[in-house]
Coordinates of N, CA and C in Angstrom, one line a residue:
X1256 N 3.8 9.5 -6.3 CA 3.9 10.6 -6.8 C 4.9 11.9 -6.5
X1257 N 4.9 12.2 -5.5 CA 6.2 13.1 -5.0 C 7.5 12.3 -5.3
X1258 N 8.3 10.5 -5.2 CA 8.7 9.8 -5.2 C 9.8 9.5 -7.2
X1259 N 10.6 9.5 -6.7 CA 11.4 9.5 -8.2 C 11.8 8.3 -7.9
X1260 N 11.0 7.5 -7.8 CA 11.4 5.5 -7.1 C 12.6 5.2 -8.3
X1261 N 11.8 6.0 -10.1 CA 12.8 4.8 -11.0 C 14.0 5.7 -11.1
X1262 N 14.3 6.7 -10.3 CA 15.8 7.3 -10.3 C 16.2 7.1 -9.3
X1263 N 16.5 6.3 -8.2 CA 16.2 5.8 -6.7 C 16.4 4.4 -7.2
X1264 N 16.0 3.4 -8.0 CA 16.3 2.2 -8.9 C 17.9 2.4 -9.0
X1265 N 17.9 3.9 -9.9 CA 19.2 4.0 -10.9 C 20.7 4.2 -9.9
X1266 N 20.1 4.9 -9.0 CA 21.0 6.1 -8.5 C 21.5 4.8 -7.6
X1267 N 20.4 5.0 -6.2 CA 21.6 3.4 -5.2 C 21.5 2.4 -5.1
X1268 N 20.6 0.8 -6.1 CA 20.7 0.8 -7.1 C 21.1 -0.6 -7.9
X1269 N 21.8 0.4 -9.2 CA 22.4 0.6 -10.2 C 21.6 -0.5 -11.4
X1270 N 20.5 0.1 -10.9 CA 19.3 -0.6 -12.2 C 18.8 -1.9 -11.7
X1271 N 19.5 -2.7 -11.0 CA 19.0 -4.3 -10.5 C 17.5 -3.9 -9.5
X1272 N 16.5 -4.1 -10.5 CA 15.4 -3.8 -10.2 C 14.8 -2.6 -10.8
X1273 N 13.0 -3.1 -10.3 CA 12.1 -2.2 -11.5 C 10.6 -1.9 -11.4
X1274 N 10.2 -1.0 -10.5 CA 8.6 -0.5 -10.2 C 8.1 -1.6 -10.5
X1275 N 7.4 -1.7 -10.1 CA 6.0 -2.2 -9.7 C 4.5 -2.8 -8.9
X1276 N 3.6 -1.6 -9.0 CA 2.6 -1.6 -8.6 C 2.0 -3.1 -7.7
X1277 N 2.7 -4.0 -7.4 CA 1.3 -4.3 -6.5 C 2.5 -5.6 -5.3
X1278 N 2.1 -6.2 -4.9 CA 2.8 -7.1 -3.6 C 3.2 -8.7 -4.3
X1279 N 3.0 -8.7 -5.5 CA 3.0 -10.3 -6.1 C 4.3 -9.7 -6.9
X1280 N 5.4 -10.7 -7.1 CA 6.7 -10.4 -7.6 C 6.6 -10.7 -8.8
X1281 N 7.4 -9.7 -9.1 CA 7.3 -8.7 -11.2 C 6.9 -10.4 -12.3
X1282 N 8.0 -11.3 -11.8 CA 8.6 -12.3 -12.9 C 6.9 -13.8 -12.0
X1283 N 6.6 -13.5 -11.4 CA 5.6 -14.2 -10.8 C 4.4 -14.7 -11.6
X1284 N 3.5 -16.1 -12.1 CA 2.1 -16.8 -12.4 C 1.3 -15.6 -11.7
X1285 N 1.0 -15.1 -10.0 CA 0.0 -14.2 -10.5 C 0.1 -13.1 -10.3
X1286 N 1.0 -12.3 -11.2 CA 1.9 -10.8 -10.4 C 0.1 -9.6 -11.6
X1287 N -0.2 -9.5 -11.6 CA -1.4 -8.1 -11.8 C -1.0 -7.2 -13.4
X1288 N 0.0 -7.8 -14.1 CA -0.1 -6.6 -15.3 C -0.6 -5.7 -16.0
X1289 N -1.4 -5.0 -15.1 CA -2.5 -5.1 -16.0 C -2.7 -3.7 -14.7
X1290 N -1.9 -3.7 -13.0 CA -1.4 -2.9 -12.6 C -0.1 -2.0 -12.7
X1291 N -0.8 -0.6 -13.1 CA 1.1 0.5 -13.4 C 1.7 1.0 -12.3
X1292 N 2.5 1.5 -12.0 CA 3.2 2.1 -10.8 C 2.4 3.2 -10.8
X1293 N 3.0 4.4 -10.1 CA 2.4 5.5 -10.5 C 4.0 6.1 -10.8
X1294 N 3.1 7.2 -12.1 CA 4.4 8.2 -12.3 C 5.0 9.0 -11.0
X1295 N 5.7 10.0 -11.7 CA 6.0 10.6 -10.3 C 6.4 11.7 -11.2
X1296 N 5.5 12.5 -10.5 CA 4.4 13.9 -10.5 C 3.8 14.6 -8.9
X1297 N 5.6 15.3 -9.3 CA 5.5 16.6 -8.2 C 4.3 17.8 -8.3
X1298 N 4.0 17.7 -9.1 CA 2.8 18.6 -9.4 C 1.3 18.0 -8.6
X1299 N 1.1 17.0 -8.9 CA -0.4 16.4 -8.6 C -0.1 16.2 -7.8
X1300 N 1.5 15.3 -7.5 CA 1.1 15.7 -4.8 C 0.6 16.8 -4.4
X1301 N 1.7 17.6 -5.1 CA 1.0 19.0 -5.2 C -0.3 19.3 -4.6
X1302 N -0.7 19.0 -6.0 CA -2.4 18.9 -5.4 C -3.3 18.7 -5.1
X1303 N -2.9 17.5 -4.6 CA -3.2 16.7 -3.4 C -3.0 17.0 -2.5
X1304 N -1.9 17.0 -2.3 CA -1.6 18.0 -0.4 C -2.4 18.9 -0.1
X1305 N -2.4 19.3 -1.3 CA -3.7 21.6 -1.2 C -4.6 21.1 -0.4
X1306 N -5.8 20.2 -1.3 CA -6.8 19.4 -1.7 C -6.8 18.5 0.5
X1307 N -5.9 18.0 0.2 CA -5.7 17.6 1.7 C -6.3 18.4 3.0
X1308 N -5.9 20.5 2.5 CA -6.0 21.1 3.6 C -5.4 21.1 4.9
X1309 N -4.7 20.1 5.5 CA -3.8 20.2 6.6 C -2.5 20.2 6.3
X1310 N -2.3 21.2 7.3 CA -1.1 21.7 8.4 C 0.2 21.1 7.9
X1311 N 1.0 20.9 8.4 CA 2.7 20.5 8.4 C 1.9 19.1 8.9
X1312 N 2.7 17.8 8.1 CA 2.7 16.8 9.1 C 4.1 16.0 9.5
X1313 N 4.3 15.9 10.5 CA 5.8 14.3 10.9 C 5.5 12.6 11.1
X1314 N 6.0 12.5 10.3 CA 5.9 10.3 9.9 C 7.3 10.4 11.0
X1315 N 6.6 9.7 11.8 CA 7.7 8.5 12.2 C 8.5 7.1 11.9
X1316 N 9.3 7.5 10.8 CA 9.6 6.2 10.0 C 11.3 5.9 10.8
X1317 N 10.6 4.4 11.0 CA 11.6 3.4 12.2 C 12.8 2.6 10.8
X1318 N 13.6 2.5 10.7 CA 15.2 1.8 10.2 C 16.0 0.5 10.9
X1319 N 16.3 -0.2 10.8 CA 16.9 -1.0 11.8 C 17.7 -0.7 10.9
X1320 N 19.7 -0.6 11.7 CA 20.3 0.5 11.0 C 21.9 -0.8 11.0
X1321 N 21.4 -1.9 10.1 CA 21.9 -2.9 9.7 C 21.2 -2.9 8.5
X1322 N 21.1 -1.8 7.8 CA 20.7 -2.2 6.5 C 22.1 -2.0 5.7
X1323 N 22.0 -2.8 4.8 CA 22.7 -1.9 3.5 C 23.6 -0.4 2.4
X1324 N 24.1 -0.2 2.6 CA 25.3 1.0 3.2 C 23.9 2.1 2.1
X1325 N 24.2 1.5 0.5 CA 22.8 2.2 0.0 C 21.6 2.7 0.6
X1326 N 20.9 1.7 1.9 CA 19.2 2.1 1.9 C 19.7 3.8 2.3
X1327 N 20.1 3.7 3.9 CA 19.9 5.0 4.5 C 20.2 6.5 2.7
X1328 N 21.3 6.3 2.0 CA 21.4 7.4 1.3 C 19.6 7.6 0.8
X1329 N 19.1 6.6 -0.4 CA 17.2 6.1 -0.2 C 16.8 6.9 1.1
X1330 N 16.1 7.0 1.8 CA 15.4 6.2 2.6 C 15.3 8.1 3.1
X1331 N 16.6 9.0 2.8 CA 17.3 9.9 3.0 C 16.7 11.5 1.9
X1332 N 16.3 10.2 0.5 CA 16.1 10.9 -0.6 C 14.4 11.5 0.0
X1333 N 13.8 10.5 0.0 CA 12.8 10.1 0.4 C 12.2 10.9 1.3
X1334 N 12.5 11.2 2.0 CA 13.1 12.5 3.7 C 12.5 14.0 2.3
X1335 N 13.6 14.1 1.6 CA 14.1 15.1 1.0 C 11.8 15.2 0.0
X1336 N 12.1 14.3 -0.4 CA 11.2 14.4 -1.1 C 9.8 14.6 -1.3
X1337 N 9.4 14.4 0.1 CA 8.2 14.8 1.0 C 7.7 16.1 2.1
X1338 N 9.8 16.5 1.8 CA 9.6 18.2 2.4 C 9.1 19.1 1.2
X1339 N 8.6 18.6 0.3 CA 8.2 19.7 -1.5 C 6.7 19.8 -0.2
X1340 N 6.4 18.5 -0.2 CA 4.9 18.3 0.4 C 4.7 19.4 1.7
X1341 N 5.8 19.5 2.2 CA 5.8 19.5 3.2 C 4.9 19.2 4.7
X1342 N 5.8 17.7 4.2 CA 5.8 17.4 5.0 C 6.6 16.6 5.4
X1343 N 7.2 16.3 7.2 CA 9.2 15.9 8.1 C 8.8 14.5 8.3
X1344 N 10.1 13.8 8.0 CA 9.9 12.1 7.9 C 11.7 12.4 9.2
X1345 N 10.4 11.8 10.6 CA 11.2 11.7 11.3 C 12.3 10.7 11.7
X1346 N 13.7 10.3 10.8 CA 13.7 9.0 11.2 C 14.8 7.7 12.4
X1347 N 14.2 6.7 12.9 CA 14.6 6.9 13.6 C 15.3 5.4 13.1
X1348 N 16.7 5.6 14.0 CA 18.0 3.9 13.1 C 17.6 3.2 14.9
X1349 N 17.0 2.0 14.4 CA 17.1 1.0 15.6 C 18.4 -0.1 15.5
X1350 N 18.7 -0.4 16.9 CA 19.1 -2.4 17.0 C 18.1 -3.2 16.3
X1351 N 19.0 -4.0 15.3 CA 17.7 -4.9 15.4 C 16.8 -5.7 15.5
X1352 N 17.0 -6.3 16.9 CA 15.5 -7.0 18.1 C 15.1 -5.2 18.7
X1353 N 15.3 -4.0 18.7 CA 14.9 -2.6 19.2 C 13.7 -3.2 17.9
X1354 N 14.0 -2.7 16.9 CA 13.3 -2.2 14.9 C 12.0 -2.9 16.0
X1355 N 12.2 -4.8 15.8 CA 11.3 -5.4 15.9 C 10.6 -5.4 16.9
X1356 N 10.7 -5.7 17.7 CA 10.3 -4.9 19.0 C 9.5 -3.4 18.8
X1357 N 10.0 -2.9 17.7 CA 8.3 -1.4 17.6 C 7.5 -2.0 16.8
X1358 N 8.4 -2.7 15.8 CA 7.3 -3.5 14.4 C 6.1 -4.3 15.7
X1359 N 6.1 -4.8 16.6 CA 5.4 -5.3 17.2 C 4.6 -4.5 17.8
X1360 N 5.1 -3.5 18.8 CA 3.6 -3.0 19.4 C 3.3 -1.6 18.7
X1361 N 4.3 -1.4 17.0 CA 3.2 -0.8 16.7 C 3.4 1.1 16.5
X1362 N 4.7 0.7 17.1 CA 4.7 2.5 17.3 C 6.0 3.5 16.5
X1363 N 5.2 3.8 15.0 CA 5.5 3.7 14.1 C 4.9 4.7 12.8
X1364 N 4.7 5.2 12.3 CA 4.1 5.7 11.0 C 4.4 4.6 10.3
X1365 N 5.7 4.7 9.6 CA 6.7 4.0 8.1 C 7.7 3.0 8.2
X1366 N 7.7 2.5 8.3 CA 8.9 0.9 8.7 C 9.5 0.8 7.8
X1367 N 11.0 1.0 7.5 CA 11.8 0.9 6.7 C 12.3 -0.7 6.4
X1368 N 11.3 -1.6 5.4 CA 11.4 -3.4 5.6 C 11.7 -3.8 4.3
X1369 N 12.6 -5.4 4.3 CA 12.4 -5.3 3.0 C 12.2 -7.6 2.9
X1370 N 10.9 -7.3 1.5 CA 10.6 -8.6 2.4 C 10.9 -9.7 0.7
X1371 N 11.8 -11.0 1.5 CA 12.0 -12.3 -0.9 C 10.2 -12.0 -1.0
X1372 N 10.0 -12.1 -2.5 CA 8.7 -12.7 -2.6 C 8.8 -13.9 -3.4
X1373 N 8.2 -15.0 -3.2 CA 7.9 -16.6 -3.1 C 7.5 -16.0 -5.7
X1374 N 7.5 -16.9 -5.7 CA 6.8 -17.3 -7.5 C 5.2 -17.1 -6.8
X1375 N 5.5 -17.7 -6.3 CA 3.7 -17.5 -5.1 C 3.4 -15.9 -5.2
X1376 N 2.1 -16.2 -4.1 CA 1.9 -15.4 -3.5 C 1.8 -15.4 -2.4
X1377 N 3.2 -15.2 -1.6 CA 2.8 -15.3 -0.1 C 3.0 -14.2 0.7
X1378 N 2.7 -12.8 -0.2 CA 2.2 -12.1 0.3 C 1.0 -11.0 1.2
X1379 N 0.3 -12.8 1.3 CA -1.4 -12.9 2.6 C -0.8 -12.3 3.8
X1380 N 0.6 -13.6 4.8 CA 0.8 -12.6 5.9 C 0.7 -10.8 6.1
X1381 N 0.9 -10.0 5.1 CA 1.6 -9.1 5.2 C 0.0 -7.8 5.0
X1382 N -1.1 -8.5 4.3 CA -2.1 -8.4 4.1 C -3.5 -8.6 4.8
X1383 N -3.4 -9.7 5.1 CA -4.2 -9.6 6.1 C -4.9 -9.4 7.7
X1384 N -6.1 -9.3 7.0 CA -5.9 -9.1 8.9 C -5.2 -9.0 10.7
X1385 N -5.5 -10.1 10.2 CA -4.9 -11.4 11.2 C -3.1 -11.6 10.8
X1386 N -2.5 -11.7 10.4 CA -1.9 -11.7 9.2 C -0.7 -11.2 10.4
X1387 N 0.2 -12.3 10.4 CA 1.9 -12.0 11.3 C 3.1 -10.7 11.1
X1388 N 2.6 -10.6 9.5 CA 3.3 -9.7 9.5 C 2.5 -8.6 8.8
X1389 N 1.6 -8.7 9.6 CA 0.6 -7.0 9.3 C 0.9 -6.1 9.9
X1390 N 2.3 -5.7 10.4 CA 2.6 -4.5 11.7 C 1.2 -3.3 11.5
X1391 N 1.1 -2.5 10.0 CA 0.4 -1.7 10.5 C -0.7 -1.8 10.5
X1392 N -1.5 -3.0 11.0 CA -2.7 -2.7 10.8 C -3.6 -2.9 9.7
X1393 N -3.2 -2.9 8.8 CA -4.0 -3.2 7.7 C -5.2 -3.3 8.0
X1394 N -6.0 -3.8 7.4 CA -7.8 -4.2 7.2 C -8.7 -4.0 5.8
X1395 N -8.9 -5.5 5.4 CA -10.4 -4.7 4.8 C -11.2 -6.2 4.5
X1396 N -12.2 -6.3 5.0 CA -13.0 -7.5 5.2 C -12.9 -7.5 3.2
X1397 N -13.1 -7.7 2.7 CA -13.5 -8.2 0.6 C -11.8 -8.4 0.5
X1398 N -10.9 -8.3 0.7 CA -9.7 -8.4 1.0 C -9.5 -10.2 1.7
X1399 N -9.9 -10.5 2.2 CA -9.7 -11.3 4.0 C -10.3 -12.4 3.5
X1400 N -11.5 -11.5 2.8 CA -12.3 -12.7 1.8 C -11.8 -13.5 1.0
X1401 N -10.8 -13.1 0.3 CA -10.7 -13.2 -0.6 C -9.2 -13.7 -0.7
X1402 N -8.5 -13.6 -0.4 CA -7.1 -14.2 0.5 C -7.9 -15.5 0.9
X1403 N -8.8 -15.7 1.8 CA -9.6 -17.3 2.5 C -9.8 -18.2 0.8
X1404 N -10.1 -17.7 0.1 CA -10.7 -18.1 -1.7 C -9.5 -18.8 -1.3
X1405 N -8.2 -18.2 -1.8 CA -7.3 -17.9 -2.2 C -6.3 -19.6 -2.2
X1406 N -6.5 -19.7 -0.3 CA -6.4 -20.6 0.4 C -6.3 -21.8 0.1
X1407 N -8.6 -21.6 -0.1 CA -9.1 -22.4 -0.2 C -8.7 -23.5 -1.3
X1408 N -8.6 -23.4 -2.7 CA -9.7 -23.6 -4.0 C -8.0 -23.9 -4.5
X1409 N -8.8 -25.2 -5.7 CA -7.8 -25.4 -6.2 C -7.3 -25.3 -7.7
X1410 N -8.4 -25.0 -8.4 CA -8.3 -24.6 -9.7 C -7.7 -23.6 -9.7
X1411 N -6.3 -23.4 -10.4 CA -5.5 -22.5 -11.0 C -5.7 -21.8 -11.4
X1412 N -6.2 -21.5 -12.8 CA -7.4 -20.2 -13.1 C -7.9 -19.6 -12.0
X1413 N -9.0 -20.1 -11.1 CA -9.3 -18.9 -10.5 C -8.3 -18.3 -9.3
X1414 N -7.4 -19.5 -9.3 CA -6.6 -19.2 -8.2 C -5.8 -18.0 -9.1
X1415 N -5.3 -17.9 -9.7 CA -4.8 -16.7 -10.1 C -5.8 -15.0 -10.2
X1416 N -6.7 -15.6 -10.7 CA -8.3 -14.7 -10.9 C -8.1 -14.1 -9.0
X1417 N -8.3 -14.9 -7.8 CA -8.6 -13.8 -7.2 C -7.3 -13.3 -6.6
X1418 N -5.6 -14.4 -7.1 CA -4.7 -13.0 -6.5 C -4.7 -11.9 -7.5
X1419 N -5.5 -11.7 -8.6 CA -5.2 -10.3 -9.5 C -6.2 -9.4 -8.9
X1420 N -7.5 -9.9 -8.4 CA -8.6 -8.9 -8.1 C -8.1 -9.2 -6.4
X1421 N -7.3 -9.0 -5.5 CA -6.6 -8.7 -4.0 C -5.6 -7.8 -4.7
X1422 N -4.6 -7.9 -5.3 CA -3.7 -7.6 -6.1 C -4.4 -5.6 -5.6
X1423 N -5.4 -6.1 -7.4 CA -6.3 -4.7 -7.2 C -6.8 -3.8 -6.3
X1424 N -7.2 -4.5 -5.6 CA -8.2 -4.2 -4.1 C -6.9 -2.8 -3.1
X1425 N -5.7 -4.2 -3.0 CA -4.4 -3.9 -2.5 C -3.7 -1.7 -3.4
X1426 N -4.0 -2.5 -4.6 CA -3.2 -1.1 -5.4 C -4.4 0.3 -5.4
X1427 N -5.1 0.9 -4.4 CA -6.5 1.4 -4.7 C -6.2 3.1 -5.2
X1428 N -4.5 3.3 -6.5 CA -4.4 4.4 -7.0 C -5.4 4.8 -8.2
X1429 N -5.0 6.1 -7.2 CA -5.8 7.3 -7.8 C -7.0 7.0 -8.2
X1430 N -8.0 6.0 -7.6 CA -9.4 5.9 -7.1 C -10.7 7.1 -7.2
X1431 N -11.4 7.1 -6.8 CA -13.1 7.3 -6.2 C -14.5 6.7 -6.6
X1432 N -14.4 6.9 -5.3 CA -15.7 6.3 -5.1 C -17.0 7.3 -6.5
X1433 N -17.8 6.6 -7.4 CA -18.0 7.3 -8.9 C -19.9 7.1 -7.8
X1434 N -20.4 6.0 -7.7 CA -21.8 5.9 -7.1 C -21.2 4.9 -5.7
X1435 N -22.7 5.3 -5.6 CA -22.7 5.1 -3.9 C -23.8 4.2 -3.5
X1436 N -24.1 2.4 -3.6 CA -25.7 2.0 -3.3 C -25.3 1.1 -3.0
X1437 N -26.7 0.4 -2.1 CA -27.3 -0.4 -1.0 C -25.9 -1.5 -0.2
X1438 N -25.7 -2.5 -1.6 CA -25.1 -3.4 -1.3 C -23.6 -3.1 -2.0
X1439 N -23.6 -2.1 -2.9 CA -21.8 -1.8 -3.5 C -21.4 -0.4 -3.9
X1440 N -20.3 -0.4 -3.7 CA -19.6 1.2 -4.6 C -19.3 0.8 -6.4
X1441 N -19.2 2.3 -6.2 CA -18.6 1.6 -7.5 C -18.2 2.5 -7.7
X1442 N -16.3 2.1 -8.3 CA -15.4 2.5 -8.4 C -14.6 3.1 -9.4
X1443 N -13.5 4.1 -9.4 CA -13.3 4.2 -10.8 C -11.4 5.3 -10.6
X1444 N -10.3 4.8 -11.8 CA -9.1 4.7 -11.2 C -9.1 6.1 -12.7
X1445 N -7.9 7.0 -13.0 CA -7.2 7.0 -13.8 C -7.4 6.6 -14.9
X1446 N -7.2 5.7 -15.4 CA -7.4 5.4 -16.0 C -8.8 5.1 -17.1
X1447 N -10.0 5.2 -16.3 CA -11.4 4.9 -15.9 C -11.9 4.0 -15.7
X1448 N -11.2 2.3 -15.9 CA -11.8 1.4 -15.2 C -12.2 1.7 -14.4
X1449 N -14.0 0.7 -14.7 CA -14.7 0.8 -12.9 C -14.9 -0.4 -12.6
X1450 N -15.1 -0.6 -11.3 CA -15.1 -2.1 -11.2 C -16.0 -1.9 -10.2
X1451 N -16.9 -2.6 -8.8 CA -18.2 -3.0 -7.7 C -16.8 -3.3 -6.7
X1452 N -17.6 -2.9 -5.5 CA -17.0 -2.9 -4.6 C -17.9 -3.0 -3.4
X1453 N -17.7 -4.6 -2.3 CA -18.6 -4.4 -1.9 C -18.2 -3.9 -0.5
X1454 N -19.9 -2.9 0.0 CA -20.1 -2.4 0.8 C -21.1 -3.1 2.3
X1455 N -19.6 -2.7 3.5 CA -20.1 -3.5 4.8 C -20.9 -2.7 5.1
X1456 N -20.7 -1.3 4.9 CA -22.1 -0.5 5.8 C -22.1 0.6 4.5
X1457 N -23.5 1.9 4.9 CA -23.5 2.3 4.9 C -24.2 3.3 5.3
X1458 N -23.3 4.8 5.1 CA -24.3 6.1 6.0 C -24.6 6.4 5.2
X1459 N -25.6 7.1 6.0 CA -26.1 8.8 4.9 C -26.1 9.9 5.8
X1460 N -25.4 10.9 5.4 CA -25.2 11.8 5.7 C -25.8 13.4 5.2
X1461 N -26.6 13.3 6.4 CA -28.3 14.5 5.7 C -27.6 16.6 5.9
X1462 N -27.1 15.8 7.1 CA -27.0 17.7 8.0 C -28.2 17.6 8.8
X1463 N -28.7 16.8 9.7 CA -30.4 17.3 9.9 C -29.2 17.9 11.4
X1464 N -30.9 18.6 11.2 CA -31.1 20.2 12.5 C -32.0 20.1 12.4
X1465 N -31.8 19.1 13.8 CA -33.1 19.3 15.5 C -33.7 20.7 15.5
X1466 N -35.1 20.3 15.8 CA -36.2 21.3 16.3 C -36.4 22.0 17.3
X1467 N -35.8 22.3 18.3 CA -35.3 22.2 19.9 C -36.1 24.0 20.5
X1468 N -37.1 24.1 19.3 CA -38.3 24.7 20.1 C -39.3 23.9 20.9

């Protein structure tokens, strides 16, 4: 919301790209066309930041020093954009081997990376709990199940449906829980679409006050 990504594509990459809302290649058979990228909306970003109630935040962003010349300019634009939300980005430029070691150790908040997506669904290593490229330790039990089903499923249309579902889970933008049940929660996004998500656990927090007398 706080980043004018469309402008960055025009400015830094000469309009050689477009925004997507998921990890699949946009020209592939498995890309979920129902997902839309978040728009640039700084007032809404500030509203959400204020609602979070946190003070100033500093994130460590790591980047390899072998990136193309336009990448540092884009990163600095990202840093400037987040300053409007009282978020500071500490940019740490590393030698390529040191960058890879730092990724493996998880010693970062944000990593500037580039991945080449195939015509299929090779984003699984980025998001599986034990994925070899999941350096941010992302974990989602339902997503793991869907990605495993994609691996063993033989029916093309079922694979496509699973791919769409996996991208919806990853792209939970502007989404809130509207109903909590024993087996699932009901989610609703800003477009009004609702869908269920299976629960792992449900905790009922009742504000219990013990009788100490």
